[in-house]
Coordinates of C-alpha atoms and ligand atoms in Angstrom, one line a residue:
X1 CA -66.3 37.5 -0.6
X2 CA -69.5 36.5 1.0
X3 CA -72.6 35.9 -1.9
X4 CA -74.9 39.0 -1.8
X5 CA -77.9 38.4 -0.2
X6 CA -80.9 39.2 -1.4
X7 CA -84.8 39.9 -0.7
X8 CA -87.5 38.8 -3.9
X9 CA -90.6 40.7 -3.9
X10 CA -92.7 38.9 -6.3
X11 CA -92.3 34.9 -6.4
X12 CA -93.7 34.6 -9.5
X13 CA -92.4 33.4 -12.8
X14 CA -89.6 36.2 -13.4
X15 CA -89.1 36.2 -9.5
X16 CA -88.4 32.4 -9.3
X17 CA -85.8 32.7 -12.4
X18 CA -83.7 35.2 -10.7
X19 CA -83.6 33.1 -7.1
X20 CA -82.7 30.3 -9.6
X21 CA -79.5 31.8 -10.5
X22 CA -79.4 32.0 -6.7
X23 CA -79.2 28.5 -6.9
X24 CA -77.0 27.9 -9.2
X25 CA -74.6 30.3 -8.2
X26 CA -74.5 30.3 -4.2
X27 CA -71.2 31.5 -3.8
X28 CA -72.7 35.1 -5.8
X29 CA -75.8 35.4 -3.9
X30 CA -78.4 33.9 -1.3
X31 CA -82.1 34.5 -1.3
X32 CA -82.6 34.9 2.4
X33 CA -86.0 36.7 2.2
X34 CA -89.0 36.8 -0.2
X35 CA -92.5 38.9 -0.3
X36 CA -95.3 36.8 -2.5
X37 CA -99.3 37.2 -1.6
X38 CA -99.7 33.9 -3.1
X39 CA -99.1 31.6 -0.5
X40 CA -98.0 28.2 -3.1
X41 CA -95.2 30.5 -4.2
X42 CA -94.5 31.7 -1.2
X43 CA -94.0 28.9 0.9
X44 CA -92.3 27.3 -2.1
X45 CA -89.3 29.6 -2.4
X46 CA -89.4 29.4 1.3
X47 CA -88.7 25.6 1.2
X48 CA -86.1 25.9 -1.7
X49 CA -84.2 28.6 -0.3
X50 CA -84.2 27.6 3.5
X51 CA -85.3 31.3 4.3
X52 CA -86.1 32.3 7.9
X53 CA -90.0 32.1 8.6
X54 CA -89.1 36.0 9.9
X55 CA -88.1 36.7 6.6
X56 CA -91.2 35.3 4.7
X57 CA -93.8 38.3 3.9
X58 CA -97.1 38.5 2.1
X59 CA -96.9 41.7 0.9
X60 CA -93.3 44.1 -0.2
X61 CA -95.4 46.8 2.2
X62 CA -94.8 44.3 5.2
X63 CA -91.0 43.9 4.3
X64 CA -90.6 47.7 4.0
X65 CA -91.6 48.7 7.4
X66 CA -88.7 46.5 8.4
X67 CA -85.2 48.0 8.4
X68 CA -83.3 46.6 5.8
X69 CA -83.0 42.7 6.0
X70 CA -81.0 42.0 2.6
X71 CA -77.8 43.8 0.3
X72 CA -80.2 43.9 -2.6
X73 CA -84.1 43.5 -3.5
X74 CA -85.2 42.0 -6.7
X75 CA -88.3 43.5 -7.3
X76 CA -90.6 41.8 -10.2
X77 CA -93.7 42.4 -9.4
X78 CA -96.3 43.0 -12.1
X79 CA -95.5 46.4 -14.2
X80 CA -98.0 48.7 -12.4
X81 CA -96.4 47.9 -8.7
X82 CA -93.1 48.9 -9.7
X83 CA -92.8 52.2 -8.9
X84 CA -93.8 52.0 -5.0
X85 CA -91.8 49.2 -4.1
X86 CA -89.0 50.4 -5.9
X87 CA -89.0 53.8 -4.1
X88 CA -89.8 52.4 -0.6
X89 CA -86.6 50.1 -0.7
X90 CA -84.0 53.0 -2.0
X91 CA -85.1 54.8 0.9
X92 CA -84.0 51.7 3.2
X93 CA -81.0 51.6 1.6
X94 CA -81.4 48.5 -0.8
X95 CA -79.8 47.7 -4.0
X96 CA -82.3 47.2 -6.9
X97 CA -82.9 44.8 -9.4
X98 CA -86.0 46.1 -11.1
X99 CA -87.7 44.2 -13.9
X100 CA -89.1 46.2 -17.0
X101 CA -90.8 48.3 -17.2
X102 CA -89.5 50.8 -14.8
X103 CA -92.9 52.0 -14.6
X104 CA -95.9 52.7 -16.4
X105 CA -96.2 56.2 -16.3
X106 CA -93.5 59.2 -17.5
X107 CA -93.8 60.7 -14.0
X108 CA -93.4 57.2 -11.9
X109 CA -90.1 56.6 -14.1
X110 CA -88.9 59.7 -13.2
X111 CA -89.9 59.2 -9.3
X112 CA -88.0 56.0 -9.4
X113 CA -84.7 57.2 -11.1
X114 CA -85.3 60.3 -8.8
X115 CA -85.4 57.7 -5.3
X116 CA -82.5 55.7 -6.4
X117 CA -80.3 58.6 -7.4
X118 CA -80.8 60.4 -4.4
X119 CA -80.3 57.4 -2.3
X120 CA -76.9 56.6 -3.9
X121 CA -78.1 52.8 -4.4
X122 CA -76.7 50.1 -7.3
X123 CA -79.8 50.0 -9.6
X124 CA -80.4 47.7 -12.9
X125 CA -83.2 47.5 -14.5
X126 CA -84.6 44.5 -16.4
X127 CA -83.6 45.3 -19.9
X128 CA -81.7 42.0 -20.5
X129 CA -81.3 42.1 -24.3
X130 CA -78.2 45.1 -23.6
X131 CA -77.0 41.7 -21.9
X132 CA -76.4 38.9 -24.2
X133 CA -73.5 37.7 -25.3
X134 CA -74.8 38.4 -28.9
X135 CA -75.3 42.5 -28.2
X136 CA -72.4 42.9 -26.3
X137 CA -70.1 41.4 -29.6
X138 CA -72.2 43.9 -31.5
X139 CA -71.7 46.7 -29.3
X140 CA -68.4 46.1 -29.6
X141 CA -67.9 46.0 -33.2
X142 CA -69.9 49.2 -33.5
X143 CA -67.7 50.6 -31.2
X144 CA -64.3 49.5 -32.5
X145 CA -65.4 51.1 -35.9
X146 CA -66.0 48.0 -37.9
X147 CA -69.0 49.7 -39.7
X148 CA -67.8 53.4 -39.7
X149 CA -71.0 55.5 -38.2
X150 CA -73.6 54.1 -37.5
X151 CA -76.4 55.9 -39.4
X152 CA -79.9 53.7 -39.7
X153 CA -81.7 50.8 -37.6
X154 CA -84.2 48.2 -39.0
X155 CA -85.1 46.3 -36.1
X156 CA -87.9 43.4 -36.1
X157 CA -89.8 41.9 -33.1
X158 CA -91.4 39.0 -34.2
X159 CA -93.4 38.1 -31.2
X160 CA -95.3 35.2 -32.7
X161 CA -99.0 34.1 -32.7
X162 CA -99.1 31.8 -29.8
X163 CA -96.8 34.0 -27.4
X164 CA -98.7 37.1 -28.3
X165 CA -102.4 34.6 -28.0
X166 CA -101.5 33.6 -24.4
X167 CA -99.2 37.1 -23.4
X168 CA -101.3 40.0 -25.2
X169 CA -104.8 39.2 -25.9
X170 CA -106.0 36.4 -23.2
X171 CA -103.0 36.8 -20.5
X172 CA -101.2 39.4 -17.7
X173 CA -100.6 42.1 -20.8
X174 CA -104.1 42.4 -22.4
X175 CA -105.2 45.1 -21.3
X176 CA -103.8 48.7 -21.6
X177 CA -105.9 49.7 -18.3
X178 CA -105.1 46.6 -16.1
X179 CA -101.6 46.4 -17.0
X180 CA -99.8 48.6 -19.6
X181 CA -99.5 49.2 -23.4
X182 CA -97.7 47.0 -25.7
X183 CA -95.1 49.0 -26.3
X184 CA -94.2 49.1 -22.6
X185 CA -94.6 45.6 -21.7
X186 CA -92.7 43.9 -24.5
X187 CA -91.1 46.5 -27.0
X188 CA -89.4 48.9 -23.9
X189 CA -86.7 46.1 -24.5
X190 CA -86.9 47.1 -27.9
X191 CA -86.2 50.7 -28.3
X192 CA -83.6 50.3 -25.4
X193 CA -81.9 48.1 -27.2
X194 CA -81.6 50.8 -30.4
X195 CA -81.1 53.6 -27.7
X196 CA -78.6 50.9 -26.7
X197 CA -76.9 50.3 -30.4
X198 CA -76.8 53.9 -31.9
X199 CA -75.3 55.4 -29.1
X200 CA -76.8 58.3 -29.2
X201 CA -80.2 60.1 -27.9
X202 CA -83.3 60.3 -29.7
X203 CA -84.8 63.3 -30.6
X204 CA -88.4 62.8 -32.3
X205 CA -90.6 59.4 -32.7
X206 CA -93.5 58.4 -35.2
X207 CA -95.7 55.5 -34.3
X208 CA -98.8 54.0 -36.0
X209 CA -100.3 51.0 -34.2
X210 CA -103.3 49.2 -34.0
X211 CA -105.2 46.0 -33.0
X212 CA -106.3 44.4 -36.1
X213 CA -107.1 41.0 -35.7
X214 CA -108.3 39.5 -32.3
X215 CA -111.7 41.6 -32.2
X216 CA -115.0 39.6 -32.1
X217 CA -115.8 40.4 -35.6
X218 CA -113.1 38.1 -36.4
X219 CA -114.5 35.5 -34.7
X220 CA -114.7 32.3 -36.9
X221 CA -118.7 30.9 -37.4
X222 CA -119.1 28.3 -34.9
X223 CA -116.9 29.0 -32.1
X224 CA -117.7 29.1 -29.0
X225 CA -116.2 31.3 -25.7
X226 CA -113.7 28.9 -24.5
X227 CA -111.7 26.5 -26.8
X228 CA -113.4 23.2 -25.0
X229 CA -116.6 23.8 -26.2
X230 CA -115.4 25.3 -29.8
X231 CA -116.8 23.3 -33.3
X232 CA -114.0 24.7 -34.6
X233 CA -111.4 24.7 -32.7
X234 CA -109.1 22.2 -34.8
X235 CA -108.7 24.6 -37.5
X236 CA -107.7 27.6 -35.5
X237 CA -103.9 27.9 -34.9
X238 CA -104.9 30.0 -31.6
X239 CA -107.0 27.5 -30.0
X240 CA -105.5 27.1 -26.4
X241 CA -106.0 23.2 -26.4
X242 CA -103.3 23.5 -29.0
X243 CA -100.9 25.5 -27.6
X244 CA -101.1 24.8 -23.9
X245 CA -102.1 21.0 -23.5
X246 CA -100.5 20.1 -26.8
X247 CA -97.5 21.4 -25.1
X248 CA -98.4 19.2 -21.8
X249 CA -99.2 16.1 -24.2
X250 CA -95.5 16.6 -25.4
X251 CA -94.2 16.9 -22.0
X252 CA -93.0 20.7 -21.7
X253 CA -95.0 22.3 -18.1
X254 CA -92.7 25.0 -18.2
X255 CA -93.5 28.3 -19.8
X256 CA -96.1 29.1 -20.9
X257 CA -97.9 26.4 -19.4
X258 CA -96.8 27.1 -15.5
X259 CA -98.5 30.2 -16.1
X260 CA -101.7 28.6 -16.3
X261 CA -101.7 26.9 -12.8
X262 CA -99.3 25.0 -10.6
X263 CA -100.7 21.8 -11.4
X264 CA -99.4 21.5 -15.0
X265 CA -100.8 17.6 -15.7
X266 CA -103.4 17.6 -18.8
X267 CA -106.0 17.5 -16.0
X268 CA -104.9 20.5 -14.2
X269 CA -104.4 22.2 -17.1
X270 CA -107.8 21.4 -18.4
X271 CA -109.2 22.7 -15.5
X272 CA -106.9 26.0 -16.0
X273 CA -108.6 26.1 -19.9
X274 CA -111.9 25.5 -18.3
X275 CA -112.0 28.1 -15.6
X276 CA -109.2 30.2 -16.2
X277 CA -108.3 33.6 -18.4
X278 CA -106.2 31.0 -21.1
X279 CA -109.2 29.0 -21.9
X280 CA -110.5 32.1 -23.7
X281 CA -111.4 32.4 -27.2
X282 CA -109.1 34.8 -28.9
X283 CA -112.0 36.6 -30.9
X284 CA -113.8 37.1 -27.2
X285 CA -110.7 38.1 -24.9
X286 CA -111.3 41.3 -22.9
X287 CA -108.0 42.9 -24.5
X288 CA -107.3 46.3 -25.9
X289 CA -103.3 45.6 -26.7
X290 CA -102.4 46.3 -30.5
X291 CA -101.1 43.3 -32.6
X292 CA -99.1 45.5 -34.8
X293 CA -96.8 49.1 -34.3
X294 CA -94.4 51.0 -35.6
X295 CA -92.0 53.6 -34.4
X296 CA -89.7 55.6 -36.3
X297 CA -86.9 57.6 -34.5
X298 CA -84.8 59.9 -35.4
X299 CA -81.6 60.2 -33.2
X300 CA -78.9 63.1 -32.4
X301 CA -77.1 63.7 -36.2
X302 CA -79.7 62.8 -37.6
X303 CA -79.1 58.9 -37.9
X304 CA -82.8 57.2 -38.0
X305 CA -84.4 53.1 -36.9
X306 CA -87.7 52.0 -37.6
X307 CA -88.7 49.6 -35.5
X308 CA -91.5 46.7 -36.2
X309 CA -93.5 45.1 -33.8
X310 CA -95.9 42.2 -35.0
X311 CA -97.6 39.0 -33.4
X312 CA -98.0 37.4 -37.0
X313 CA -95.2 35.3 -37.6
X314 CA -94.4 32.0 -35.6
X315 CA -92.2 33.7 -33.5
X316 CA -88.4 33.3 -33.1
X317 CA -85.4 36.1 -32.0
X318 CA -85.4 39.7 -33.2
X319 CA -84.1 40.4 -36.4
X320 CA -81.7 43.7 -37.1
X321 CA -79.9 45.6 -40.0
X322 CA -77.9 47.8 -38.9
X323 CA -76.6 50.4 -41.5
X324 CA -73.3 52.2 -40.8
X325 CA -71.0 54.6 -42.9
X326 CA -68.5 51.7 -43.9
X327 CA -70.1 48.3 -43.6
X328 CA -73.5 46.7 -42.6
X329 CA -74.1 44.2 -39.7
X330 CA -77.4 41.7 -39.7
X331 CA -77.9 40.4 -37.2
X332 CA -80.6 36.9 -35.4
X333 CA -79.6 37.2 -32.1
X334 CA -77.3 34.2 -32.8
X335 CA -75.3 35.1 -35.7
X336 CA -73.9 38.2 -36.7
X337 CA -73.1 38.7 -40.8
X338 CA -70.5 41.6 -41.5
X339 CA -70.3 43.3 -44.7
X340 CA -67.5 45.5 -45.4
X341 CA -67.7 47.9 -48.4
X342 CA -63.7 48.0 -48.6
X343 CA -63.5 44.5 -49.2
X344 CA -66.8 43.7 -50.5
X345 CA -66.6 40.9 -47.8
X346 CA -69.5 39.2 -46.0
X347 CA -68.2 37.6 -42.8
X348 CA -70.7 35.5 -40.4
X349 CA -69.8 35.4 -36.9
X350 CA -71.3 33.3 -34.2
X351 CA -72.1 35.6 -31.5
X352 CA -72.4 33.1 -28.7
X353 CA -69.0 31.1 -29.7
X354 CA -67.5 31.0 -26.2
X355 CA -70.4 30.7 -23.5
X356 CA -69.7 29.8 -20.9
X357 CA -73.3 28.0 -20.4
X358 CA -75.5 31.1 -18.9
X359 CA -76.6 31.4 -22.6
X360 CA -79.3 29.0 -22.0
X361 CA -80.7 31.0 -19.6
X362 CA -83.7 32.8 -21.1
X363 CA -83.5 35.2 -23.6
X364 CA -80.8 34.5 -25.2
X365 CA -78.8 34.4 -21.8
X366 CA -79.5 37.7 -21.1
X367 CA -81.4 36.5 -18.1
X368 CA -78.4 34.7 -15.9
X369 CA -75.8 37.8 -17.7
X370 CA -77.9 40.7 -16.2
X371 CA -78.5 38.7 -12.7
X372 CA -74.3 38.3 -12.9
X373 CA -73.6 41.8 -13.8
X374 CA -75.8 42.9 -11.0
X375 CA -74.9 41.1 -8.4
X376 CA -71.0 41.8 -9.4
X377 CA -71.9 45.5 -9.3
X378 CA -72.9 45.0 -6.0
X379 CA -70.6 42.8 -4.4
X380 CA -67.6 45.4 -6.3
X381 CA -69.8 48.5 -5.1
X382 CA -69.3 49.2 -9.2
X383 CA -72.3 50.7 -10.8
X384 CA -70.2 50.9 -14.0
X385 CA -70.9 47.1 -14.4
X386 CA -74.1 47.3 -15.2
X387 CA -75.2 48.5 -18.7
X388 CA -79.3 49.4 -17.4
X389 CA -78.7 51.9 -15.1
X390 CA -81.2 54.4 -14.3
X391 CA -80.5 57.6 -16.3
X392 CA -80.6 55.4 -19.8
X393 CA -82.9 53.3 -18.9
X394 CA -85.5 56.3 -18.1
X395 CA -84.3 58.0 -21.7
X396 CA -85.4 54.8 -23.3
X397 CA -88.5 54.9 -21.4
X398 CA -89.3 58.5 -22.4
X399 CA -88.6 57.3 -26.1
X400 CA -91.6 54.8 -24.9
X401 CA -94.0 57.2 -23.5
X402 CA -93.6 59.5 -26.5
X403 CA -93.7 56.4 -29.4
X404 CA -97.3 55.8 -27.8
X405 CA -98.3 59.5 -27.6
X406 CA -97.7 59.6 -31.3
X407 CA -99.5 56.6 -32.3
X408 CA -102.6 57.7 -30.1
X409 CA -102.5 61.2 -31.2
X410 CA -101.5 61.2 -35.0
X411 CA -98.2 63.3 -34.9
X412 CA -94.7 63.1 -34.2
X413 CA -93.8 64.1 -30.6
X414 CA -90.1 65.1 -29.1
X415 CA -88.2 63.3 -26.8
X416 CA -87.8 65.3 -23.8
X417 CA -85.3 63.8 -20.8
Ligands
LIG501 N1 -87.1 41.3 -18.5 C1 -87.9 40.6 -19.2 O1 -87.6 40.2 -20.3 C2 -89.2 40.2 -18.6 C3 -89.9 39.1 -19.1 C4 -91.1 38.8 -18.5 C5 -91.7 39.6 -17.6 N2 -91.0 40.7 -17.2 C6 -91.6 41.6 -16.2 O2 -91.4 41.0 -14.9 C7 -92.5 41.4 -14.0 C8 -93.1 40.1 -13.4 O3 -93.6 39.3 -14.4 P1 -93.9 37.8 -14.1 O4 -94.2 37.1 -15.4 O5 -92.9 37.2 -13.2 O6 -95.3 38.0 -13.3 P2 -96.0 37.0 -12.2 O7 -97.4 37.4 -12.2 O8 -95.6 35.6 -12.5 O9 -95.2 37.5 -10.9 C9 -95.5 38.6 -10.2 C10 -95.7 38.2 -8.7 O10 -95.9 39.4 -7.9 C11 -96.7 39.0 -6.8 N3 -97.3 40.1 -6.1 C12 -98.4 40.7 -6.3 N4 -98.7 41.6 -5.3 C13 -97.6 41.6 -4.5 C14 -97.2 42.3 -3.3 N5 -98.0 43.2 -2.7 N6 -96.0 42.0 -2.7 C15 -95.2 41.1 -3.2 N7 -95.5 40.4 -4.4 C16 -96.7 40.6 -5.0 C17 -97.7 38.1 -7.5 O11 -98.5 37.3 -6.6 C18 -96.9 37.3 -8.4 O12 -96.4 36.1 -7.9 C19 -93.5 42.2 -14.9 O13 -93.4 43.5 -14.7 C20 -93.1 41.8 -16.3 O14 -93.4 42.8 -17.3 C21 -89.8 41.0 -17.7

């Protein structure tokens, strides 16, 4: 079978990882064309990828009034250009790899699902934690009965101080009107993956929420508006010269750093801290995004989760207890414990015993498995492997949309699909 070929709109950090698999894997796909504004990344996945200068676009709009150039687009763009691109591509006939969030209104979700239905098109959305090796053996215990019923969800998101710092209050996600609410950007992944787990649709969601801490009233005596000029910079565990060229010092340019700039030595990253958005003071940060939110759902049966989302911790996987009729599960996103009430038997099981390597890929290998299941669905014309398909994936956003309708108007709301 020839690899799939495919088209990346966006050639930015989540665009790039995807063409990596590309890379890794040429016999399951081939970027052959790529739509990027920014002409550094452009030119660089044009290089890396030997794509025809025909092929190279400045814009998804430019690639769209062609007729259809690849199997499959990969569209990761940032979460309010979504929706168009993803609409304009079904209708040429493109499979679609969409990154999270599907959109970031109810109505847009609903256009998209509604464009890539009608067209008949494969269509996966980014919601790689239904992916990794780690959910799929939980899944699968779940399923096989090892807990009895499934009947309550704790779930934590412990996003950490520095990721939410450079993410949430000085980066692409700080602001509600500029990009979309937390609970969208980062914690969609979240209440898909309980969606995902229960097995069942939710009915009615609770939500309180708020920013608490990175307000300007918080702002310690003495600091200044960027971290380079700050007295007191050493004693704040947000300061930027910590977390970004303490990272360079110890020789890491990836992520978070390559977000900063391209040129990730200390000087160009100085320069970044200097001039750019991540240079900001925390306290003085033009963001609106809430630093801690809970949702509580209750499902079909009336099973129930609460789910947790806070930036103060240092950060690490999520954390989940899930509560079932005959047994519990815990789980880290590495290692699964089992109880069993029959035996009074607590087994630990490690989830990723078996990889075969994609598990470094990022989170938790749920990166490389969802690009694999995707591009399998494709080349097998098999929409049944992929796990994100639209109708779900728009349920879990609607549990979204309503979560934050709650939270902003002070009552429970119901989950309409
Ligand atoms: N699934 C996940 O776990 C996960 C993780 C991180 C980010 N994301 C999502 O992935 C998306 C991309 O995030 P990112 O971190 O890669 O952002 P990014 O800013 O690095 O990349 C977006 C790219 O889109 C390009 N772009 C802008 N306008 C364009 C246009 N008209 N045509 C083509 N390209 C255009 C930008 O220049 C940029 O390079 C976001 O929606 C984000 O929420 C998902």
């Amino acid at each position: 079978m020839p690899p799939v070929t495919l088209m990346i709109v966006g050639a930015g950090d989540r665009g790039s990882m995807y063409a990596g698999y590309a890379r890794r894997f040429p016999e399951a796909a081939r970027v052959i064309a790529v739509a990027e504004p920014r002409e550094a990344r452009r030119s660089r996945m044009a290089a890396r990828h030997g794509i025809a200068p025909q092929n190279v676009f400045s814009d998804w709009r430019d690639a769209a009034a062609r007729a259809r150039l690849a199997d499959a687009v990969v569209i990761t763009t940032q979460d309010a250009m979504h929706a168009d691109p993803a609409v304009a591509f079904a209708g040429l006939g493109y499979h679609i790899l969409l990154e999270k969030p599907m959109a970031t209104t109810e109505a847009d979700c609903r256009r998209v699902t509604g464009a890539v239905t009608e067209a008949g098109v494969i269509f996966a959305l980014g919601h790689v934690l239904r992916y990794t090796l780690y959910t799929r053996r939980l899944k699968q215990m779940i399923d096989s009965g090892a807990i009895g019923e499934v009947v309550s969800i704790q779930h934590l998101e412990p996003v950490g101080y520095w990721h939410q710092a450079h993410s949430f209050v000085r980066g692409n996600w700080r602001n509600t009107r500029q990009s979309s609410f937390m609970l969208l950007a980062k914690s969609c992944h979240d209440l898909d993956w309980i969606r995902h787990i229960m097995g069942a649709a939710c009915l009615r969601v609770s939500s309180f929420g708020s920013l608490r801490h990175f307000r300007p009233e918080f702002a310690p005596a003495g600091s200044a508006e960027r971290c380079l000029d700050c007295s007191v910079e050493k004693a704040c565990p947000y300061s930027a010269i910590k977390i970004y060229l303490g990272r360079v010092r110890a020789g890491h340019r990836g992520w978070p750093v390559s977000v900063l700039t391209d040129d990730t030595t200390e000087e160009g990253v100085t320069k970044a801290l200097r001039e750019g958005p991540y240079g900001r003071c925390v306290y003085r940060c033009d963001n609106d995004a809430v630093d801690n939110q809970v949702v509580i759902m209750e499902f079909e049966g009336g099973r129930t989760a609460t789910f947790t989302m806070t930036a103060f911790n240092p950060g690490s996987d999520r954390k989940t207890r899930i509560f079932g009729t005959r047994g519990q599960l815990e789980g880290d996103g590495n290692t699964i414990w089992h109880s069993d009430f029959l035996t009074d038997k607590t087994e630990a099981i490690d989830a990723n015993a078996g990889s075969d390597g994609t598990i470094r890929s990022g989170h938790g290998g749920g990166d490389y498995q969802l690009a694999r299941s995707f591009l399998e669905a494709v080349r097998d014309e098999d929409p049944a492997k992929i796990l994100s398909g639209p109708m779900e994936s728009l349920e879990s956003h609607l549990m979204v949309f309503a979560a934050e309708r709650s939270r902003l108007e002070g009552r429970i709301v119901e989950v309409s699909v």
